[in-house]
PDB file of C-alpha atoms in Angstrom:
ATOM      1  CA  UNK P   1      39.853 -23.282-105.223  1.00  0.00           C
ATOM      2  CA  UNK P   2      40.721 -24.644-108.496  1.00  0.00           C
ATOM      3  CA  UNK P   3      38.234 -26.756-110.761  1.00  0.00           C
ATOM      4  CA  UNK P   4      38.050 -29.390-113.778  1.00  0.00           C
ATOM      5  CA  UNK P   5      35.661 -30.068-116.049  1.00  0.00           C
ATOM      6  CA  UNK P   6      34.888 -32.053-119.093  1.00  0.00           C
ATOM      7  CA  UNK P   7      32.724 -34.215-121.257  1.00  0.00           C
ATOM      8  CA  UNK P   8      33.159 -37.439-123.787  1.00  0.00           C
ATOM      9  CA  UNK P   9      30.599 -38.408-126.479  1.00  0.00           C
ATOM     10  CA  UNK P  10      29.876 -42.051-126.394  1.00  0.00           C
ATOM     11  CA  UNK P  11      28.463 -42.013-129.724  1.00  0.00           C
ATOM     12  CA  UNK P  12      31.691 -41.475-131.923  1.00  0.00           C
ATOM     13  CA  UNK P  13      30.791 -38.180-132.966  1.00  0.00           C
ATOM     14  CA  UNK P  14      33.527 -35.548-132.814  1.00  0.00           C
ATOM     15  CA  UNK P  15      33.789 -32.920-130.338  1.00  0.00           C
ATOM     16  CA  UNK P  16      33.122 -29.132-131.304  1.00  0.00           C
ATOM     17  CA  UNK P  17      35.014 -26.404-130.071  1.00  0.00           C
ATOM     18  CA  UNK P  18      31.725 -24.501-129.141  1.00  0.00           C
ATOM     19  CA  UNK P  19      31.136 -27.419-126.087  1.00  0.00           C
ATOM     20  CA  UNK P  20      34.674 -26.775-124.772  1.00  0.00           C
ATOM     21  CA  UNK P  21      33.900 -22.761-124.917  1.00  0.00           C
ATOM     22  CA  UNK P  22      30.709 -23.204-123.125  1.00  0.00           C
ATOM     23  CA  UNK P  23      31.930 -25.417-120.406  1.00  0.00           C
ATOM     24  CA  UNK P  24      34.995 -23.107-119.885  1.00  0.00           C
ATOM     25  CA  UNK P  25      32.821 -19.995-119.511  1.00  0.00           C
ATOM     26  CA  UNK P  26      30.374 -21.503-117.141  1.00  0.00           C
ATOM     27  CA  UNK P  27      32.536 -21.267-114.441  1.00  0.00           C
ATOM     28  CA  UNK P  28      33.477 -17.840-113.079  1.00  0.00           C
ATOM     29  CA  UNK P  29      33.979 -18.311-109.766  1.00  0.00           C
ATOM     30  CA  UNK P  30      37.375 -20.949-110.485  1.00  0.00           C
ATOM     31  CA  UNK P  31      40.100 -20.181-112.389  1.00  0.00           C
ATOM     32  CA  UNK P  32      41.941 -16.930-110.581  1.00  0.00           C
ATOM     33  CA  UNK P  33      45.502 -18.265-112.253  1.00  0.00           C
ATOM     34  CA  UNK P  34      43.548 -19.038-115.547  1.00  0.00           C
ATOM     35  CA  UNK P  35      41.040 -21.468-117.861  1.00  0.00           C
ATOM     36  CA  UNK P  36      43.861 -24.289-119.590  1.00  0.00           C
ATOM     37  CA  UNK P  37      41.499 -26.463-122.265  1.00  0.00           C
ATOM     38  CA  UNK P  38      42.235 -29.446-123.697  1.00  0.00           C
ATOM     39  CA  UNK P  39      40.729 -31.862-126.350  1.00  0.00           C
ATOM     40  CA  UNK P  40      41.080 -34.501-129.075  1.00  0.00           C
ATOM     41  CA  UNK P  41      37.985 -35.674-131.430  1.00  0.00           C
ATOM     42  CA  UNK P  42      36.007 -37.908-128.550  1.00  0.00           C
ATOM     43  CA  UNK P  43      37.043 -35.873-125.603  1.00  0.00           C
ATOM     44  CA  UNK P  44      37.632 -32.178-123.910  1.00  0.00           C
ATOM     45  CA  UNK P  45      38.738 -31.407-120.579  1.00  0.00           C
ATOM     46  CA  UNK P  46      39.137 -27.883-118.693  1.00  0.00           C
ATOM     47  CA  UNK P  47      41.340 -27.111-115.752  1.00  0.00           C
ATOM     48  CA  UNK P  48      40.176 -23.697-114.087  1.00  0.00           C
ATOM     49  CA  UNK P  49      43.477 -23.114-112.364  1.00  0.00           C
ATOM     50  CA  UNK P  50      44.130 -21.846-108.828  1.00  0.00           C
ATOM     51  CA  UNK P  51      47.806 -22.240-107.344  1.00  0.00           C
ATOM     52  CA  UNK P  52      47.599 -23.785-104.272  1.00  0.00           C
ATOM     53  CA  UNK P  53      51.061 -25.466-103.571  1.00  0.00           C
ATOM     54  CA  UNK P  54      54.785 -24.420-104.872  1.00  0.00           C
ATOM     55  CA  UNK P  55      54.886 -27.125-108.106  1.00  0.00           C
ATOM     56  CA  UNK P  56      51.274 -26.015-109.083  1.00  0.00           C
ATOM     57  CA  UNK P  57      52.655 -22.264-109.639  1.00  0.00           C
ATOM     58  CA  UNK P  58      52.978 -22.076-113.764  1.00  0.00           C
ATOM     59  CA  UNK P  59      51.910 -25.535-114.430  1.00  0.00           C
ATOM     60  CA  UNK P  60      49.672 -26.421-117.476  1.00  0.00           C
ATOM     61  CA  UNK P  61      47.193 -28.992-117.349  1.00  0.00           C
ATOM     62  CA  UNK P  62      45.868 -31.296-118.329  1.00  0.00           C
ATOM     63  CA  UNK P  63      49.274 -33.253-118.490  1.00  0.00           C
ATOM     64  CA  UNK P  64      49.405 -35.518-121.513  1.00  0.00           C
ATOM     65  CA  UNK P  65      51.773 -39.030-121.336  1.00  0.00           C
ATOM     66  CA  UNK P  66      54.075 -39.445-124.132  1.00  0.00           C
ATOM     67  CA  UNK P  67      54.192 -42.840-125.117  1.00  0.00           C
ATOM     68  CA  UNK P  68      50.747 -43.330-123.314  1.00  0.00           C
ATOM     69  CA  UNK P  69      48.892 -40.761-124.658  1.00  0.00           C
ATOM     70  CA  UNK P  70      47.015 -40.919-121.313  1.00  0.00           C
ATOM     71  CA  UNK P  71      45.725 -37.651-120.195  1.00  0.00           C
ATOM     72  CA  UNK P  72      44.919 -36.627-116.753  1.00  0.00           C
ATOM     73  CA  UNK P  73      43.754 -33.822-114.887  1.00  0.00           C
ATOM     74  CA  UNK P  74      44.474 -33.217-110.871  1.00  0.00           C
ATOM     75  CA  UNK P  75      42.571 -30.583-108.805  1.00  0.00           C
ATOM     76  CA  UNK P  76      43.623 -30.836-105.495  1.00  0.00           C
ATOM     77  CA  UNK P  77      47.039 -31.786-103.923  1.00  0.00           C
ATOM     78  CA  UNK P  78      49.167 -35.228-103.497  1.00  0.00           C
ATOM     79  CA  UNK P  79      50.548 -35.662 -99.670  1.00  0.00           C
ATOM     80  CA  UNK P  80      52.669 -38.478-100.043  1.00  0.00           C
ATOM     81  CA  UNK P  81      55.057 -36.683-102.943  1.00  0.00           C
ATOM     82  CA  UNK P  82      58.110 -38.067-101.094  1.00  0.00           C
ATOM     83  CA  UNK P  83      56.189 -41.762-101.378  1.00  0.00           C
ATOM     84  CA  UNK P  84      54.969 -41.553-104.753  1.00  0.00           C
ATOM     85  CA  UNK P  85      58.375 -39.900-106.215  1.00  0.00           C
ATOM     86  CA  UNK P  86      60.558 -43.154-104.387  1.00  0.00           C
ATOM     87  CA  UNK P  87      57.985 -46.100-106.030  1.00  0.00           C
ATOM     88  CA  UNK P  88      58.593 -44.527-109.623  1.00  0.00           C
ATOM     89  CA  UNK P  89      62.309 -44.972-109.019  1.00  0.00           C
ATOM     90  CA  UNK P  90      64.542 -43.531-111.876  1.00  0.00           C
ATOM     91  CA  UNK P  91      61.184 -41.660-113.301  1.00  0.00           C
ATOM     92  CA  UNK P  92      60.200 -40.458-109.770  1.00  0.00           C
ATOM     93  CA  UNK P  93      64.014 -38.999-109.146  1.00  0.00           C
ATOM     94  CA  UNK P  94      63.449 -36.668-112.631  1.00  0.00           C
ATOM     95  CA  UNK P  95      60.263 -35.698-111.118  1.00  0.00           C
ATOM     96  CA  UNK P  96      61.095 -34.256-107.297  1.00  0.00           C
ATOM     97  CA  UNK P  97      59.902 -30.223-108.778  1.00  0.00           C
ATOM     98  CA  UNK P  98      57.113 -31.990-110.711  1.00  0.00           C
ATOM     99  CA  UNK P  99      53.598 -30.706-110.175  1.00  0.00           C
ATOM    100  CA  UNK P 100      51.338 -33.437-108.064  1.00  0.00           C
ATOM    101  CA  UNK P 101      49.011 -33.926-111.370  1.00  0.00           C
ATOM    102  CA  UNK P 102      52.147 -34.952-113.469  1.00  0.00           C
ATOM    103  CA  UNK P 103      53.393 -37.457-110.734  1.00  0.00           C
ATOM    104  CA  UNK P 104      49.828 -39.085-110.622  1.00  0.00           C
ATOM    105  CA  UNK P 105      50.227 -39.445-114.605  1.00  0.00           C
ATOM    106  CA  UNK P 106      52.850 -41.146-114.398  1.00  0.00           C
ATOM    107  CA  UNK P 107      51.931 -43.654-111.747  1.00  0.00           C
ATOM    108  CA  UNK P 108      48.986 -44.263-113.547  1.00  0.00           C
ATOM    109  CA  UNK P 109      51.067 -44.937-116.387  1.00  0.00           C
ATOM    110  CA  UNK P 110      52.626 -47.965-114.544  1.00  0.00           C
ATOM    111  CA  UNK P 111      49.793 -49.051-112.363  1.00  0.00           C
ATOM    112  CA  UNK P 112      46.652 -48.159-114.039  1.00  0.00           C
ATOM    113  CA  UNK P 113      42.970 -47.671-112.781  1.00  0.00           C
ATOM    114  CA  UNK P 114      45.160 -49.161-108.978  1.00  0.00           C
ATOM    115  CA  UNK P 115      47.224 -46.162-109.059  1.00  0.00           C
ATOM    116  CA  UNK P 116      44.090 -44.401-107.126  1.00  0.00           C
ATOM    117  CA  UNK P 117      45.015 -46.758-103.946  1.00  0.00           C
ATOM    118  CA  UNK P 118      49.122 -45.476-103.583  1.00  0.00           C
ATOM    119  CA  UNK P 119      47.420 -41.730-103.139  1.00  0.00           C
ATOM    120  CA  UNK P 120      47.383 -39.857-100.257  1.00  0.00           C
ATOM    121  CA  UNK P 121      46.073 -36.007 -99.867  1.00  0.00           C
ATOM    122  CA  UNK P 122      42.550 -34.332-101.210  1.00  0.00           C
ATOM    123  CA  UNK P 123      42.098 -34.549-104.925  1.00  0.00           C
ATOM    124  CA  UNK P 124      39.573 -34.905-107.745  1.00  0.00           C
ATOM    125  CA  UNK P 125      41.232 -36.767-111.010  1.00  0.00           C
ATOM    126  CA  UNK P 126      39.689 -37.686-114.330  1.00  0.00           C
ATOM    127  CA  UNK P 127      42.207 -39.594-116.861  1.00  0.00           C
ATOM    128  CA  UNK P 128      41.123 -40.091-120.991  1.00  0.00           C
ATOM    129  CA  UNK P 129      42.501 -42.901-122.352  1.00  0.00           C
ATOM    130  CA  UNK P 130      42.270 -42.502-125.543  1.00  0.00           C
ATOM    131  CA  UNK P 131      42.959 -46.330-127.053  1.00  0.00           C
ATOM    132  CA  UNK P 132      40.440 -47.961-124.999  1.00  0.00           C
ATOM    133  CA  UNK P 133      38.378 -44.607-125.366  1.00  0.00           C
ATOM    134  CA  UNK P 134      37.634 -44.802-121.706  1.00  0.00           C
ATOM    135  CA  UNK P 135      37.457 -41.824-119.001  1.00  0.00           C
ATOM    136  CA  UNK P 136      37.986 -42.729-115.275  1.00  0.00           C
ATOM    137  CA  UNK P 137      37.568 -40.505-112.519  1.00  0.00           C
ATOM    138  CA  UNK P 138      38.694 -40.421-109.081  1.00  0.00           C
ATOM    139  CA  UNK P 139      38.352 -38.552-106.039  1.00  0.00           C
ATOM    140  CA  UNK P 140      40.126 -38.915-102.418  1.00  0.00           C
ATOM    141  CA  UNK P 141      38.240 -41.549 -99.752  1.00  0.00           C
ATOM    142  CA  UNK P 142      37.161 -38.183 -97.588  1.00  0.00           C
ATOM    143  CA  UNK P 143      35.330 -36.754-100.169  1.00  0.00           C
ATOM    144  CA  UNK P 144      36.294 -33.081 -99.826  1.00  0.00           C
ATOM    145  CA  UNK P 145      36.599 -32.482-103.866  1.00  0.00           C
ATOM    146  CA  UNK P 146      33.798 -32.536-105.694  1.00  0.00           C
ATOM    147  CA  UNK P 147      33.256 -34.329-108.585  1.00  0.00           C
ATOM    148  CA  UNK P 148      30.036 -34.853-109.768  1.00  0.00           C
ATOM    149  CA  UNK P 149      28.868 -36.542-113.514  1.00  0.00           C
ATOM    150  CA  UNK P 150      26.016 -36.160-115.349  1.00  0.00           C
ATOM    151  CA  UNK P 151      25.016 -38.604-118.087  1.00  0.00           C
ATOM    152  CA  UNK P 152      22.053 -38.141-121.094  1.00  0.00           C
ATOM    153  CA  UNK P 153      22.416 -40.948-123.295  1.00  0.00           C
ATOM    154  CA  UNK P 154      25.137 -39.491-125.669  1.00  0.00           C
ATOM    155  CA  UNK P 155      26.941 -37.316-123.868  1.00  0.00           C
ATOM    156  CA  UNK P 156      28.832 -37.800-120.477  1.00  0.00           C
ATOM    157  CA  UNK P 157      30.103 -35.004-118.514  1.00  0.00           C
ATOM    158  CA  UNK P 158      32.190 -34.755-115.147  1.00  0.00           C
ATOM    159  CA  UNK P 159      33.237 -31.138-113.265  1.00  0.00           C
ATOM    160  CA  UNK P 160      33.999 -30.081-109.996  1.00  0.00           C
ATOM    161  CA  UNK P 161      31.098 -27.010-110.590  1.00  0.00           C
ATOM    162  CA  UNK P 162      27.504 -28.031-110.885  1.00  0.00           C
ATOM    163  CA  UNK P 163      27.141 -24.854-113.419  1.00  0.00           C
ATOM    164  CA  UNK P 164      30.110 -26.622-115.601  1.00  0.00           C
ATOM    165  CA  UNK P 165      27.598 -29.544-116.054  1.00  0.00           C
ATOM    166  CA  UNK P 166      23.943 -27.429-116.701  1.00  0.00           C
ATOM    167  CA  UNK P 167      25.771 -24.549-118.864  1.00  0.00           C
ATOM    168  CA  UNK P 168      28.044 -27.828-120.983  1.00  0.00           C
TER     169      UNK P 168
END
C-alpha cells in the first residue's frame, strides 16, 4: 500500500529540509516503487509510492496545477475515471492515460473544496493551496485510507502512517 505524508507551519516560519528528511524516513514499510518529496517555504508533502493501478505505474506526485499552483496528493484509486474525465470536458479528453491523482487536481481546480463530492473509489487526498495558505484533506465516505493529523500549536501534520506523524 502506498502512503502520504506531510506537515505546514502555521506560524510563517519556513520549512527545513531536515523535517521533510525525517518524515520521509519514518516510513519503511510504504514506498516499494519509491519516496517522491515535495515542498515550498510553508509546506512539504511526501508520497511513499506503491503502483496499484495501470496510470499510477511511473507517475510522480505530488501533482502541481499550473496556473493554480494547487498541489495535491492522491493515495488510493478514483472509480469513476470514465465520470470524472466526461465533466472536465476538453481538459478531461487530454487526460483519459492520466493518473487518478492528476484528474482529482484538476477537478479541484474547477470545483474546489466540492470536488470531494463528484469522487467515487477509496482514497486519502491532501491539497496546499498556497495563496490562501490553506491545506485540505480528504478521505473516501468508507473510511478504508487512513489519514490521520496531528496538531501542536505551530506545526500541523497529516500522513497515512502513525510513525510519519511521531518520527516528523
Amino acid at each position: 500500500m502506498s502512503g502520504i505524508a506531510g506537515a505546514v507551519f502555521s506560524d510563517g516560519r519556513p520549512l527545513g529540509r531536515d523535517l521533510l528528511d525525517r518524515i520521509a524516513g519514518s516510513t519503511f514499510r510504504r514506498g516499494f516503487d519509491g519516496v517522491q518529496t515535495w515542498h515550498d517555504e510553508r509546506a512539504a508533502m511526501i508520497r511513499f509510492a506503491h503502483a496499484t493501478t495501470p496510470e499510477a505505474r511511473g507517475e510522480t506526485q505530488p501533482f502541481v496545477g499550473g496556473d493554480s499552483g494547487i498541489t495535491l496528493l492522491l493515495d488510493g484509486r478514483l472509480d469513476n475515471r470514465a465520470e470524472l474525465l466526461a465533466l472536465l470536458g476538453a481538459d478531461g479528453a487530454r487526460l483519459t492515460d492520466a493518473p487518478d491523482g492528476l484528474i482529482a487536481l484538476k477537478l479541484f481546480e474547477r470545483e474546489g473544496r466540492e470536488f470531494v463530492h463528484r469522487l467515487v473509489g477509496d482514497y486519502a487526498v491532501a491539497a496546499w493551496q498556497p495563496r490562501s495558505r490553506r491545506l485540505d484533506l480528504f478521505r473516501s465516505p468508507m473510511g478504508w485510507r487512513p489519514l490521520l493529523w496531528a496538531f501542536d500549536g505551530t506545526t500541523f501534520g497529516f500522513a497515512s502512517e502513525p510513525r510519519a506523524l511521531i518520527l516528523g
